[in-house]
Short mmCIF file of C-alpha atoms in Angstrom, two decimals:
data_model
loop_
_atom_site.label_atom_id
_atom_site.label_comp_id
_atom_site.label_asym_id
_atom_site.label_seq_id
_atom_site.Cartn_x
_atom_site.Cartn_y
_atom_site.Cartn_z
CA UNK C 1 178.62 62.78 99.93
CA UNK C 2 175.08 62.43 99.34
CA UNK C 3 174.62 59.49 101.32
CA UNK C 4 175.81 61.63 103.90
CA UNK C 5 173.11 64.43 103.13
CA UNK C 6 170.62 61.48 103.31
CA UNK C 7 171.91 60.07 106.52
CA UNK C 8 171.66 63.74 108.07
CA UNK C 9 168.39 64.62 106.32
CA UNK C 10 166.95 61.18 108.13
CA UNK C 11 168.61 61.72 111.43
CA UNK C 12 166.25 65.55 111.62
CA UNK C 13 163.14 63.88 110.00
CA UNK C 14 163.39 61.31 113.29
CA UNK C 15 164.11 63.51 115.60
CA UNK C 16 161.70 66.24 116.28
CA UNK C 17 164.11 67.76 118.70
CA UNK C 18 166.54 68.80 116.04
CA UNK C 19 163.27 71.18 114.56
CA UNK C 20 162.94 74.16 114.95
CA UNK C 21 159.89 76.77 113.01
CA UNK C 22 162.96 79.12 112.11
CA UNK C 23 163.90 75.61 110.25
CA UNK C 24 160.47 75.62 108.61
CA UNK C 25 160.59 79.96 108.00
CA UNK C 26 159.49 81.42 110.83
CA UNK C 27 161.51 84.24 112.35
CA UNK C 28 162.22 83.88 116.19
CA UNK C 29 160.95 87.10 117.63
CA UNK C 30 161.60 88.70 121.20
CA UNK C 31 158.41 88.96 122.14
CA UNK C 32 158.87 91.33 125.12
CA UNK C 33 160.13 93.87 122.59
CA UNK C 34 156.91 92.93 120.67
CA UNK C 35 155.23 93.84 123.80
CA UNK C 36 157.09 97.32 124.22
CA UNK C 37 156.17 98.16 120.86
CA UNK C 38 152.26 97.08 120.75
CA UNK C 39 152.16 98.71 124.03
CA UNK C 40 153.50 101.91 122.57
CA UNK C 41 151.30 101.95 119.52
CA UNK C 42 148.01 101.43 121.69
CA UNK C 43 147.52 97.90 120.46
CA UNK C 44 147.49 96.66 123.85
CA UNK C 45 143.99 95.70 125.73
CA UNK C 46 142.64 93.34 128.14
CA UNK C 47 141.30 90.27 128.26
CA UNK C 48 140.15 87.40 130.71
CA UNK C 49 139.86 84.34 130.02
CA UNK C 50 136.24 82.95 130.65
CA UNK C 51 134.59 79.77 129.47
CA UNK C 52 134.73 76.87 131.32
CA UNK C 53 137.24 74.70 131.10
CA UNK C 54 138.17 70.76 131.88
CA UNK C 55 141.05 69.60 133.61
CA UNK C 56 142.74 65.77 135.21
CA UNK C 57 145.54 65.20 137.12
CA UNK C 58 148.91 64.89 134.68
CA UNK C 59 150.67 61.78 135.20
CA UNK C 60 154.34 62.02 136.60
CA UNK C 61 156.47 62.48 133.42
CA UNK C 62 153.92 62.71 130.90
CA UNK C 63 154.40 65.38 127.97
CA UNK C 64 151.34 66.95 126.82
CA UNK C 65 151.09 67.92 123.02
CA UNK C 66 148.88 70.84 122.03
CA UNK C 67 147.11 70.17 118.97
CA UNK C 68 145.29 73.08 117.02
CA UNK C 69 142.79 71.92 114.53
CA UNK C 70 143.85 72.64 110.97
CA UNK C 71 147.28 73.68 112.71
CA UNK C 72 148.99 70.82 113.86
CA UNK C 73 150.92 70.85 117.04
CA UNK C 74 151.37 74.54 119.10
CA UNK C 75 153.86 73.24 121.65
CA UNK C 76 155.02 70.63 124.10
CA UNK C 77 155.10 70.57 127.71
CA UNK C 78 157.86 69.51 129.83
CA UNK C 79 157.48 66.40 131.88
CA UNK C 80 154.36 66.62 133.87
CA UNK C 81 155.32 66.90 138.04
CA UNK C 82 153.33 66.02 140.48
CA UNK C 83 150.34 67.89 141.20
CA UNK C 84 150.32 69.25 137.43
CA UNK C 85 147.09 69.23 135.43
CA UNK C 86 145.67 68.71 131.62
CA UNK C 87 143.77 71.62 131.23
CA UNK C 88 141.22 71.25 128.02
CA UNK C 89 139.59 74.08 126.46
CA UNK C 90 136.28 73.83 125.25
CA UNK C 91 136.36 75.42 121.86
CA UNK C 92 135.32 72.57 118.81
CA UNK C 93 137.30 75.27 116.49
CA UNK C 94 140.22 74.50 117.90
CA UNK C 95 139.84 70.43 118.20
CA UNK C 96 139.76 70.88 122.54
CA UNK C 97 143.19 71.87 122.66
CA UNK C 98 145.18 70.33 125.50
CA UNK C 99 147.91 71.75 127.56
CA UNK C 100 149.79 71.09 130.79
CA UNK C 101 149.40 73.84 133.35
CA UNK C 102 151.82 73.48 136.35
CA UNK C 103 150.26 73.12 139.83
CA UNK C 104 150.34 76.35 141.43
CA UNK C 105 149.58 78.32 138.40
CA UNK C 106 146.74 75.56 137.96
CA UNK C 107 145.25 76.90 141.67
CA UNK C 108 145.49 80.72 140.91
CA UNK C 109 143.61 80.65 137.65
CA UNK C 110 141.13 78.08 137.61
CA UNK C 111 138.36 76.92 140.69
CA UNK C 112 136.38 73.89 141.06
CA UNK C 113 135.87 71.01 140.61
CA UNK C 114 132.53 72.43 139.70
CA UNK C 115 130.82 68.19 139.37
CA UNK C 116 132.16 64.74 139.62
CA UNK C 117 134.91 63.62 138.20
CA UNK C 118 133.73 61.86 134.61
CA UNK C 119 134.65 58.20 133.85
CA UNK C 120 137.14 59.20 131.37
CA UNK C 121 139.33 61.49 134.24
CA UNK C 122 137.75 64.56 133.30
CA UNK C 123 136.33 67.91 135.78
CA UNK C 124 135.17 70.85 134.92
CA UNK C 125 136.72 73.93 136.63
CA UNK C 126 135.80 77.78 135.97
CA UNK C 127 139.16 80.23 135.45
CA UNK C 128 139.31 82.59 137.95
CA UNK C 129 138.90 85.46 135.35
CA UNK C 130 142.27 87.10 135.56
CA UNK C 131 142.32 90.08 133.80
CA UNK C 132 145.63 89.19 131.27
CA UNK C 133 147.17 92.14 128.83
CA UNK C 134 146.70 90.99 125.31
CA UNK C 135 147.56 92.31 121.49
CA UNK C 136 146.79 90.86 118.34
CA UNK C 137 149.60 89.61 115.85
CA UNK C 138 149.28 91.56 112.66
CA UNK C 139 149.78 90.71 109.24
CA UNK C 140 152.97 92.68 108.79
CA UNK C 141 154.50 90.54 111.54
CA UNK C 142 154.20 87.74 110.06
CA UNK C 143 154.30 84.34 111.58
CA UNK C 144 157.49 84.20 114.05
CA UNK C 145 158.18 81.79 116.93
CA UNK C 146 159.51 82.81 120.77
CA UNK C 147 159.94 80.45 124.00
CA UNK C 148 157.04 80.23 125.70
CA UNK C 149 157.65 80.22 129.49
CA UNK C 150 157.93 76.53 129.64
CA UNK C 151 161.28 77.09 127.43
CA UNK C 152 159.68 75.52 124.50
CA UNK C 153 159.20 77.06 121.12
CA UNK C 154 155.94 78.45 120.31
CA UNK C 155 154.40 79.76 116.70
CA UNK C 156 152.30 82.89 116.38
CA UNK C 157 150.48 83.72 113.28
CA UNK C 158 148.84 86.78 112.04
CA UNK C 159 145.31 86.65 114.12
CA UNK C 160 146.58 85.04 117.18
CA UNK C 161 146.89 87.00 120.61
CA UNK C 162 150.14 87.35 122.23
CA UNK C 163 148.76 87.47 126.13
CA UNK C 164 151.10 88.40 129.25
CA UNK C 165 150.56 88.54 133.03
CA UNK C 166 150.56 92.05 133.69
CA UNK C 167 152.18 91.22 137.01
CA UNK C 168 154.75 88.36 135.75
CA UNK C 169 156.28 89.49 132.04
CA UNK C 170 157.79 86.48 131.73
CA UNK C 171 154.46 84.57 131.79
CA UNK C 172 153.92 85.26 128.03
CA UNK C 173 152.39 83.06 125.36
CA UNK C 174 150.14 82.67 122.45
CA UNK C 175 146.70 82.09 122.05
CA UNK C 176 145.14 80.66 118.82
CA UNK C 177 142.94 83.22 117.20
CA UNK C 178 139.62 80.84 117.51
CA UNK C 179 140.94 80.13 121.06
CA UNK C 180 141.37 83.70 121.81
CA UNK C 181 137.79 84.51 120.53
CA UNK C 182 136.31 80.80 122.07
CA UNK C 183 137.86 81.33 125.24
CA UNK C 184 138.53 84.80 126.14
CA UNK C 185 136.07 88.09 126.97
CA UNK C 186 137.73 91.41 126.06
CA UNK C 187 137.63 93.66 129.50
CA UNK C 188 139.06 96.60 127.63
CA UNK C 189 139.83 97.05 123.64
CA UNK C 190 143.10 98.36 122.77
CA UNK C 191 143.36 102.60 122.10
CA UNK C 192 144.08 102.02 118.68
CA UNK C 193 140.94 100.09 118.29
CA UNK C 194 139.14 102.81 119.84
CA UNK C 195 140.39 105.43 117.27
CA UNK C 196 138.21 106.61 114.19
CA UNK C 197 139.96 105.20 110.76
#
């Protein structure tokens, strides 16, 4: 019997596809509820992001790991298509998190190249400053996971932002909180932030 346990415990140590972050205590949240509720308690604002950015063609296939320093990994993509682009933020806090951002949602939020491309692959591009509904995950939510709208899991953790489309709900995902604040200008602070304590 416990080799078994062994055997099983090895098989979902290998294989990060058996993991999950309710596995590792982290409650899987609807996060369009979330929204509802932020949204009715005035926690909602706006945001853009703003600071330039650097991007390269994906390769066919590839899967691209975001990495968040003193996290560990945020997500995966799924296979890279053609057309697809690395998009790298430019925020040291973070370690110049990496993630894949699919072709025609590459076009709509990001212009450029602003220069030529770099030996190592790499352009700069400018986001188009789309104005993107945010809140901020409390401390009495707690850290929770939801599918992001690649249909991989994704952590949030008190501090993050939670940041939507306001014309595409289902294009909802997290932002680190030194990503948020590297990355992002506020267009319009939340009501609840605007009332006195």
């Amino acid at each position: 019997m416990n080799r078994l346990i062994i055997q099983f415990a090895a098989v979902l140590l290998s294989n990060p596809a058996f993991w999950t972050w309710s596995t590792l205590g982290a409650e899987i949240m609807d996060v369009p509820s979330l929204f509802a509720t932020a949204q009715h308690e005035g926690r909602v604002g706006v945001a853009r992001k703003s600071k330039l950015i650097d991007a390269r063609p994906a390769i066919p296939g590839e899967i691209v790991i975001s990495i968040i320093a003193g996290e560990g990994e945020e997500t995966r993509s799924k296979p890279a298509e053609v057309g697809d682009m690395v998009v790298q933020n430019r925020c040291e806090a973070t370690g110049h998190e990496e993630y894949l951002v699919k072709a025609g949602s590459f076009a709509e939020r990001y212009e450029g190249p602003l220069e030529a491309e770099r030996a190592d692959g790499w352009r700069p591009y400018r986001p188009r400053g789309v104005d993107m509904l945010y809140f901020i995950v409390r401390e009495a939510d707690g850290n929770f996971t939801f599918n992001a709208p690649w249909g991989e899991p994704m952590i949030a953790r008190p501090g993050d932002a939670i940041v939507r489309d306001p014309n595409d709900p289902n294009d909802t995902y997290r932002v680190a909180r030194d990503a948020f604040s590297c990355t992002y200008e506020i267009r319009r602070e939340p009501e609840a932030a605007k009332k006195p304590l």
